[in-house]
Coordinates of C-alpha atoms in Angstrom, one line a residue:
M11 CA -10.5 -99.7 194.3
I12 CA -10.2 -99.7 190.5
G13 CA -11.3 -96.5 188.8
R14 CA -13.4 -96.5 185.7
P15 CA -11.5 -96.3 182.4
F16 CA -11.7 -93.1 180.4
D17 CA -14.4 -93.3 177.8
A18 CA -14.2 -91.3 174.5
G19 CA -16.3 -88.5 175.7
C20 CA -14.0 -87.9 178.6
V21 CA -10.9 -87.8 176.3
R22 CA -12.6 -85.3 174.1
R23 CA -13.5 -83.0 177.0
M24 CA -9.9 -83.1 178.3
A25 CA -8.6 -82.3 174.9
C26 CA -11.0 -79.3 174.7
L27 CA -9.8 -78.1 178.1
V28 CA -6.1 -78.2 176.9
V29 CA -6.9 -76.3 173.7
L30 CA -8.7 -73.7 175.7
A31 CA -5.9 -73.3 178.1
L32 CA -3.5 -72.9 175.2
L33 CA -5.7 -70.3 173.6
A34 CA -6.0 -68.3 176.9
A35 CA -2.2 -68.4 177.3
C36 CA -1.6 -67.1 173.7
G37 CA -4.2 -64.4 174.3
A38 CA -2.4 -63.3 177.5
E39 CA 0.8 -63.2 175.7
R40 CA -0.6 -61.1 172.9
R41 CA -2.1 -58.7 175.4
H42 CA 1.4 -58.4 177.0
E43 CA 2.9 -57.5 173.6
E44 CA 0.3 -55.1 172.7
T45 CA 0.6 -52.6 175.6
P46 CA -0.7 -49.1 175.0
Y47 CA 2.9 -47.9 174.9
A48 CA 3.9 -49.8 171.8
A49 CA 2.8 -47.3 169.2
F50 CA 4.7 -44.4 170.9
L51 CA 7.8 -46.4 171.5
G52 CA 7.8 -47.4 167.8
Q53 CA 7.5 -43.8 166.8
A54 CA 10.1 -42.6 169.3
F55 CA 12.6 -45.3 167.9
E56 CA 12.1 -44.2 164.3
H57 CA 12.5 -40.6 165.4
V58 CA 15.8 -41.1 167.2
A59 CA 17.2 -43.6 164.7
A60 CA 16.4 -41.1 161.9
D61 CA 18.0 -38.3 163.8
Y62 CA 21.2 -40.3 164.3
E63 CA 21.3 -41.0 160.6
A64 CA 21.0 -37.3 159.9
L65 CA 23.7 -36.6 162.3
A66 CA 26.1 -39.0 160.6
E67 CA 25.3 -37.4 157.3
R68 CA 26.0 -33.9 158.6
A69 CA 29.3 -35.1 160.2
R70 CA 30.4 -36.4 156.8
G71 CA 29.6 -33.0 155.3
Q72 CA 31.7 -31.4 158.1
R73 CA 34.6 -33.7 157.4
D74 CA 34.5 -32.9 153.7
A75 CA 34.2 -29.2 154.3
V76 CA 37.1 -29.1 156.7
D77 CA 39.2 -31.2 154.2
Q78 CA 38.4 -28.6 151.5
L79 CA 39.3 -25.7 153.8
C80 CA 42.7 -27.3 154.6
Q81 CA 43.7 -28.1 151.0
P82 CA 46.8 -26.1 149.8
G83 CA 45.7 -23.2 147.6
A84 CA 42.1 -23.4 148.7
D85 CA 39.8 -20.2 148.3
Q86 CA 40.1 -19.5 152.0
A87 CA 37.1 -17.1 152.4
S88 CA 34.7 -19.4 150.5
A89 CA 36.0 -22.6 152.1
L90 CA 35.7 -21.1 155.6
D91 CA 32.1 -20.1 154.9
E92 CA 31.3 -23.6 153.8
A93 CA 33.0 -25.0 156.9
H94 CA 30.8 -22.7 159.1
V95 CA 27.7 -23.6 157.3
A96 CA 28.5 -27.3 157.7
F97 CA 29.2 -26.7 161.4
E98 CA 25.8 -25.0 161.9
A99 CA 24.1 -28.0 160.3
L100 CA 26.1 -30.4 162.4
V101 CA 25.3 -28.5 165.7
A102 CA 21.5 -28.5 164.8
A103 CA 21.7 -32.4 164.0
W104 CA 23.5 -33.1 167.2
S105 CA 21.1 -31.0 169.3
R106 CA 18.2 -33.1 168.2
V107 CA 19.8 -36.2 169.8
E108 CA 21.7 -34.5 172.6
W109 CA 18.8 -34.9 175.1
L110 CA 19.1 -38.8 175.1
R111 CA 22.3 -39.9 176.9
L112 CA 21.2 -43.5 176.9
G113 CA 21.7 -46.2 174.2
P114 CA 24.9 -46.6 172.1
V115 CA 26.1 -43.2 172.8
A116 CA 26.5 -44.1 176.5
T117 CA 29.3 -46.6 175.6
E118 CA 32.9 -45.9 175.1
H119 CA 32.5 -42.4 176.2
R120 CA 31.0 -41.5 172.8
Y121 CA 28.7 -38.9 174.2
E122 CA 31.6 -37.0 175.8
R123 CA 33.7 -37.6 172.5
L124 CA 31.1 -35.7 170.6
F125 CA 30.0 -33.1 173.2
Y126 CA 32.4 -32.4 176.1
W127 CA 30.1 -30.1 178.1
P128 CA 29.6 -28.8 180.8
D129 CA 33.2 -27.7 180.8
R130 CA 33.7 -26.9 184.5
G131 CA 35.6 -23.7 185.0
L132 CA 36.5 -23.8 181.2
R133 CA 39.5 -26.1 182.1
G134 CA 38.8 -28.2 178.9
R135 CA 38.9 -25.0 176.9
R136 CA 42.3 -24.0 178.3
Q137 CA 43.7 -27.5 177.8
L138 CA 42.5 -27.4 174.1
A139 CA 44.1 -23.9 173.6
A140 CA 47.4 -25.0 174.9
F141 CA 47.3 -28.2 172.9
I142 CA 46.6 -26.6 169.6
A143 CA 49.2 -23.8 170.2
E144 CA 51.9 -26.5 170.2
L145 CA 50.7 -28.4 167.1
A146 CA 52.9 -28.6 164.0
P147 CA 52.1 -30.4 160.7
G148 CA 52.2 -34.1 161.1
D149 CA 51.6 -34.1 164.8
L150 CA 48.1 -35.5 164.9
D151 CA 45.9 -38.0 163.1
R152 CA 42.6 -39.5 163.9
E153 CA 44.0 -42.5 165.7
S154 CA 46.2 -40.6 168.0
L155 CA 43.4 -38.0 168.7
A156 CA 41.1 -40.9 169.8
E157 CA 43.6 -41.8 172.5
K158 CA 43.6 -38.2 174.0
S159 CA 41.4 -36.4 176.4
V160 CA 37.7 -36.0 175.3
A161 CA 38.2 -32.3 175.8
L162 CA 40.3 -32.2 172.6
Q163 CA 37.6 -34.0 170.6
G164 CA 34.2 -33.3 169.3
L165 CA 32.0 -30.3 168.6
P166 CA 33.3 -27.9 171.2
A167 CA 36.9 -28.6 170.0
L168 CA 36.0 -28.1 166.4
E169 CA 34.1 -24.9 167.2
Y170 CA 37.2 -23.5 168.9
V171 CA 39.3 -24.3 165.9
L172 CA 36.9 -22.9 163.3
Y173 CA 35.9 -19.8 165.1
T174 CA 39.1 -18.7 166.9
E175 CA 41.2 -16.5 164.6
P176 CA 39.6 -18.0 161.5
S177 CA 41.5 -15.8 159.2
G178 CA 44.7 -17.5 160.1
I179 CA 43.5 -21.0 159.0
H180 CA 45.4 -22.5 156.1
A181 CA 46.7 -25.9 155.1
Q182 CA 49.8 -25.8 157.3
S183 CA 48.2 -23.9 160.2
A184 CA 47.8 -25.6 163.7
Q185 CA 44.0 -25.2 163.2
C186 CA 44.1 -27.5 160.2
V187 CA 46.4 -29.9 161.9
A188 CA 43.6 -30.2 164.6
A189 CA 40.5 -29.8 162.6
R190 CA 41.0 -32.6 160.2
P191 CA 41.3 -35.4 162.7
I192 CA 38.6 -33.9 164.9
A193 CA 36.2 -33.9 162.0
E194 CA 37.2 -37.4 160.8
L195 CA 36.8 -38.8 164.3
M196 CA 33.4 -37.3 164.6
S197 CA 32.4 -38.7 161.3
E198 CA 33.5 -42.2 162.3
V199 CA 31.8 -42.0 165.7
T200 CA 28.4 -40.7 164.4
A201 CA 28.4 -43.4 161.6
S202 CA 28.8 -46.2 164.1
L203 CA 26.1 -44.7 166.3
A204 CA 23.7 -44.5 163.4
E205 CA 24.4 -48.1 162.5
E206 CA 24.1 -49.4 166.1
W207 CA 20.7 -47.6 166.6
R208 CA 19.2 -49.3 163.6
S209 CA 20.6 -52.7 164.6
K210 CA 18.8 -52.4 167.9
G211 CA 15.4 -52.6 166.2
A212 CA 13.3 -51.2 169.0
L213 CA 13.6 -48.6 171.8
T214 CA 13.2 -51.2 174.5
N215 CA 16.5 -52.8 173.2
A216 CA 18.3 -49.6 172.5
L217 CA 18.1 -48.0 175.9
T218 CA 19.9 -50.8 177.8
R219 CA 23.5 -51.8 177.8
T220 CA 23.1 -55.3 179.3
G221 CA 21.4 -56.9 176.3
E222 CA 18.2 -57.5 178.4
P223 CA 15.4 -55.5 176.9
L224 CA 13.6 -53.0 179.1
S225 CA 9.9 -53.4 179.8
E226 CA 7.9 -51.0 177.7
D227 CA 6.7 -49.0 180.8
R228 CA 10.3 -48.5 181.8
A229 CA 11.4 -47.6 178.3
L230 CA 8.7 -44.9 178.2
A231 CA 9.5 -43.7 181.7
K232 CA 13.3 -43.3 180.8
T233 CA 12.4 -41.5 177.6
M234 CA 10.3 -38.9 179.4
Q235 CA 13.0 -38.5 182.2
E236 CA 15.8 -38.0 179.7
A237 CA 13.8 -35.3 177.9
A238 CA 12.9 -33.7 181.3
S239 CA 16.6 -33.7 182.3
A240 CA 17.6 -32.0 179.0
L241 CA 15.1 -29.2 179.5
T242 CA 16.2 -28.3 183.0
L243 CA 19.8 -28.5 182.0
A244 CA 19.0 -26.0 179.2
A245 CA 17.3 -23.7 181.7
D246 CA 19.9 -23.8 184.4
G247 CA 23.1 -25.0 182.9
K248 CA 23.0 -23.4 179.5
I249 CA 21.1 -20.2 180.1
G250 CA 21.2 -19.6 183.8
Q251 CA 24.9 -20.1 184.3
A252 CA 25.8 -17.9 181.2
M253 CA 23.4 -15.1 182.5
G254 CA 24.8 -14.9 186.0
T255 CA 23.0 -12.8 188.5
Q256 CA 23.4 -9.6 186.5
A257 CA 24.7 -8.4 183.1
A258 CA 28.0 -7.4 184.5
A259 CA 28.6 -10.9 186.0
A260 CA 27.5 -12.7 182.8
R261 CA 29.7 -15.5 181.5
P262 CA 28.6 -16.3 178.0
A263 CA 31.4 -18.8 177.4
L264 CA 29.9 -21.2 179.9
A265 CA 27.1 -21.9 177.5
P266 CA 27.9 -24.5 174.7
F267 CA 28.4 -23.0 171.2
S268 CA 28.9 -19.4 172.5
R269 CA 31.9 -18.8 170.3
S270 CA 29.8 -19.5 167.1
S271 CA 26.7 -17.8 168.6
L272 CA 24.8 -21.1 168.0
T273 CA 23.7 -21.4 171.6
A274 CA 20.1 -20.2 171.0
P275 CA 19.7 -22.2 167.7
S276 CA 21.1 -25.3 169.3
I277 CA 18.6 -25.2 172.2
D278 CA 15.9 -24.4 169.6
A279 CA 16.7 -27.6 167.7
M280 CA 16.7 -29.7 170.8
V281 CA 13.3 -28.3 171.8
G282 CA 12.0 -28.8 168.3
G283 CA 13.1 -32.4 168.4
L284 CA 11.2 -33.0 171.7
R285 CA 8.1 -31.2 170.4
Q286 CA 8.0 -33.6 167.5
L287 CA 8.7 -36.6 169.8
F288 CA 5.9 -35.8 172.2
D289 CA 3.3 -35.0 169.5
G290 CA 1.3 -37.7 167.7
E291 CA 1.3 -41.1 169.4
F292 CA 2.3 -39.7 172.9
Q293 CA -0.8 -37.4 172.9
R294 CA -3.1 -40.4 172.0
L295 CA -1.5 -42.4 174.8
L296 CA -2.7 -40.0 177.5
P297 CA -5.8 -40.7 179.5
E298 CA -8.8 -38.5 178.3
D299 CA -8.7 -36.4 181.4
S300 CA -4.9 -35.6 181.0
R301 CA -4.8 -34.7 177.4
Y302 CA -5.0 -31.0 178.2
A303 CA -1.7 -31.4 180.1
G304 CA -0.2 -33.0 176.9
A305 CA -1.4 -30.2 174.8
G306 CA 0.0 -27.8 177.3
L307 CA 3.4 -29.4 177.0
L308 CA 3.3 -28.8 173.2
R309 CA 2.3 -25.2 173.6
E310 CA 5.2 -24.5 176.1
L311 CA 7.7 -26.1 173.7
E312 CA 6.3 -24.0 170.8
D313 CA 6.6 -20.9 173.0
I314 CA 10.2 -21.7 173.9
Q315 CA 11.0 -22.1 170.2
F316 CA 9.4 -18.8 169.4
H317 CA 11.6 -16.8 171.9
L318 CA 14.7 -18.7 170.9
G319 CA 14.1 -17.8 167.4
V320 CA 14.0 -14.1 168.3
L321 CA 17.2 -14.4 170.3
A322 CA 19.0 -16.2 167.5
E323 CA 18.4 -13.1 165.3
A324 CA 19.4 -10.6 168.1
G325 CA 23.1 -10.8 167.5
S326 CA 26.1 -12.7 169.1
W327 CA 25.5 -14.8 172.1
E328 CA 27.7 -12.4 174.2
T329 CA 25.5 -9.5 173.1
V330 CA 22.3 -11.4 174.1
V331 CA 23.5 -12.3 177.7
R332 CA 24.8 -8.8 178.4
D333 CA 22.0 -6.8 177.0
E334 CA 19.2 -6.1 179.6
Q335 CA 16.2 -6.5 177.2
H336 CA 17.6 -9.8 175.9
R337 CA 18.3 -10.9 179.4
K338 CA 14.6 -10.4 180.3
R339 CA 13.6 -12.7 177.4
L340 CA 16.2 -15.2 178.6
Q341 CA 14.9 -15.1 182.1
Y342 CA 11.3 -15.6 180.8
L343 CA 12.5 -18.6 178.8
R344 CA 13.6 -20.5 181.9
Q345 CA 10.0 -20.6 183.1
P346 CA 8.5 -22.6 180.3
L347 CA 11.6 -24.8 180.1
L348 CA 11.3 -25.7 183.8
S349 CA 7.6 -26.0 183.5
A350 CA 7.9 -28.5 180.7
H351 CA 10.5 -30.4 182.7
N352 CA 8.0 -30.6 185.6
G353 CA 5.3 -31.7 183.3
L354 CA 7.2 -34.6 181.9
S355 CA 9.0 -35.7 185.1
T356 CA 6.0 -35.6 187.3
G357 CA 2.6 -34.6 185.9
L358 CA 2.5 -36.6 182.7
T359 CA 4.5 -39.5 184.2
G360 CA 1.8 -39.7 187.0
A361 CA -1.0 -39.5 184.5
L362 CA 0.4 -42.5 182.7
G363 CA 0.8 -44.4 185.9
L364 CA 4.6 -44.6 185.5
S365 CA 7.4 -44.4 188.1
A366 CA 10.1 -41.9 187.0
G367 CA 12.8 -43.4 189.2
F368 CA 15.3 -45.8 187.8
N369 CA 16.7 -48.8 189.5
S370 CA 19.2 -51.6 189.0
T371 CA 16.7 -54.0 187.6
D372 CA 16.2 -51.8 184.5
G373 CA 19.0 -53.4 182.7
D374 CA 20.8 -50.2 182.2

């Protein structure tokens, strides 16, 4: 049986069907690209990338301040004040990105090179003290420091150098032998991190190490989970462990930046960064019937910052964790920190229809 040949009308109808199919496919692709999460992920990427750029700038400032402090004939008191001011700014900048352990900082142990904490049993602190005690001029440079233990590098190491017997710091002192390469290495590492973040171009590219971008829902879930983990670490690891069960059993040195009494300001900076992150596009992303929970998260973060501000003005960190009145405020603080953790890791994650669990297919 021989079929009828296609006439011109049939060809036109087939052509129209092909065009409609192509248009439908393009529409589906656009819908895939324009998920509800895109605006928040774009805001979050800019937030983190800008914070890393600020961190790199503060690290350069710290390097220059240490270099000035360790110059022969420097005005010691003035130069030490400048180095402490630079350290305070550096800690604040680091604290704003500290919550996110994914992305470029997760490679080459760069997170630990900048922030070796928790320091279990303060073994790293003892290793650092013994190492510095044996240093002589010419013993250490940036390259040789990079090959040594991460406990000898980064913010905790520089804090120890700048705040332990600071009156003894001079150009030929062991503190200066250590401080210069520590500050130079931090400046180098933070500059590379800022550059790598920008080169990623999007949060879905930045949170993975395999080169395969994450889906937008997984990138959002990971962002929320990272923030939640940082909040519970602040409540239990930083505040809880330092407090102990009673004032007599307090161990203030277990908290980061206890020596410089920047513990409360550093947590404040971290919470402030998260408050900014989860305002704006994140609130608009939530379903109408869950926006009260999003607003509640912001109120809790604001409340945490208020009490941390009071504690930052209350005296040294050791005074804060040993004083009964301040301990009550610290104990109270753990409640909104853990509540905000629960909100991000379960309540708001569920409201957005996300799974908080990670798996091997995430490309991380």
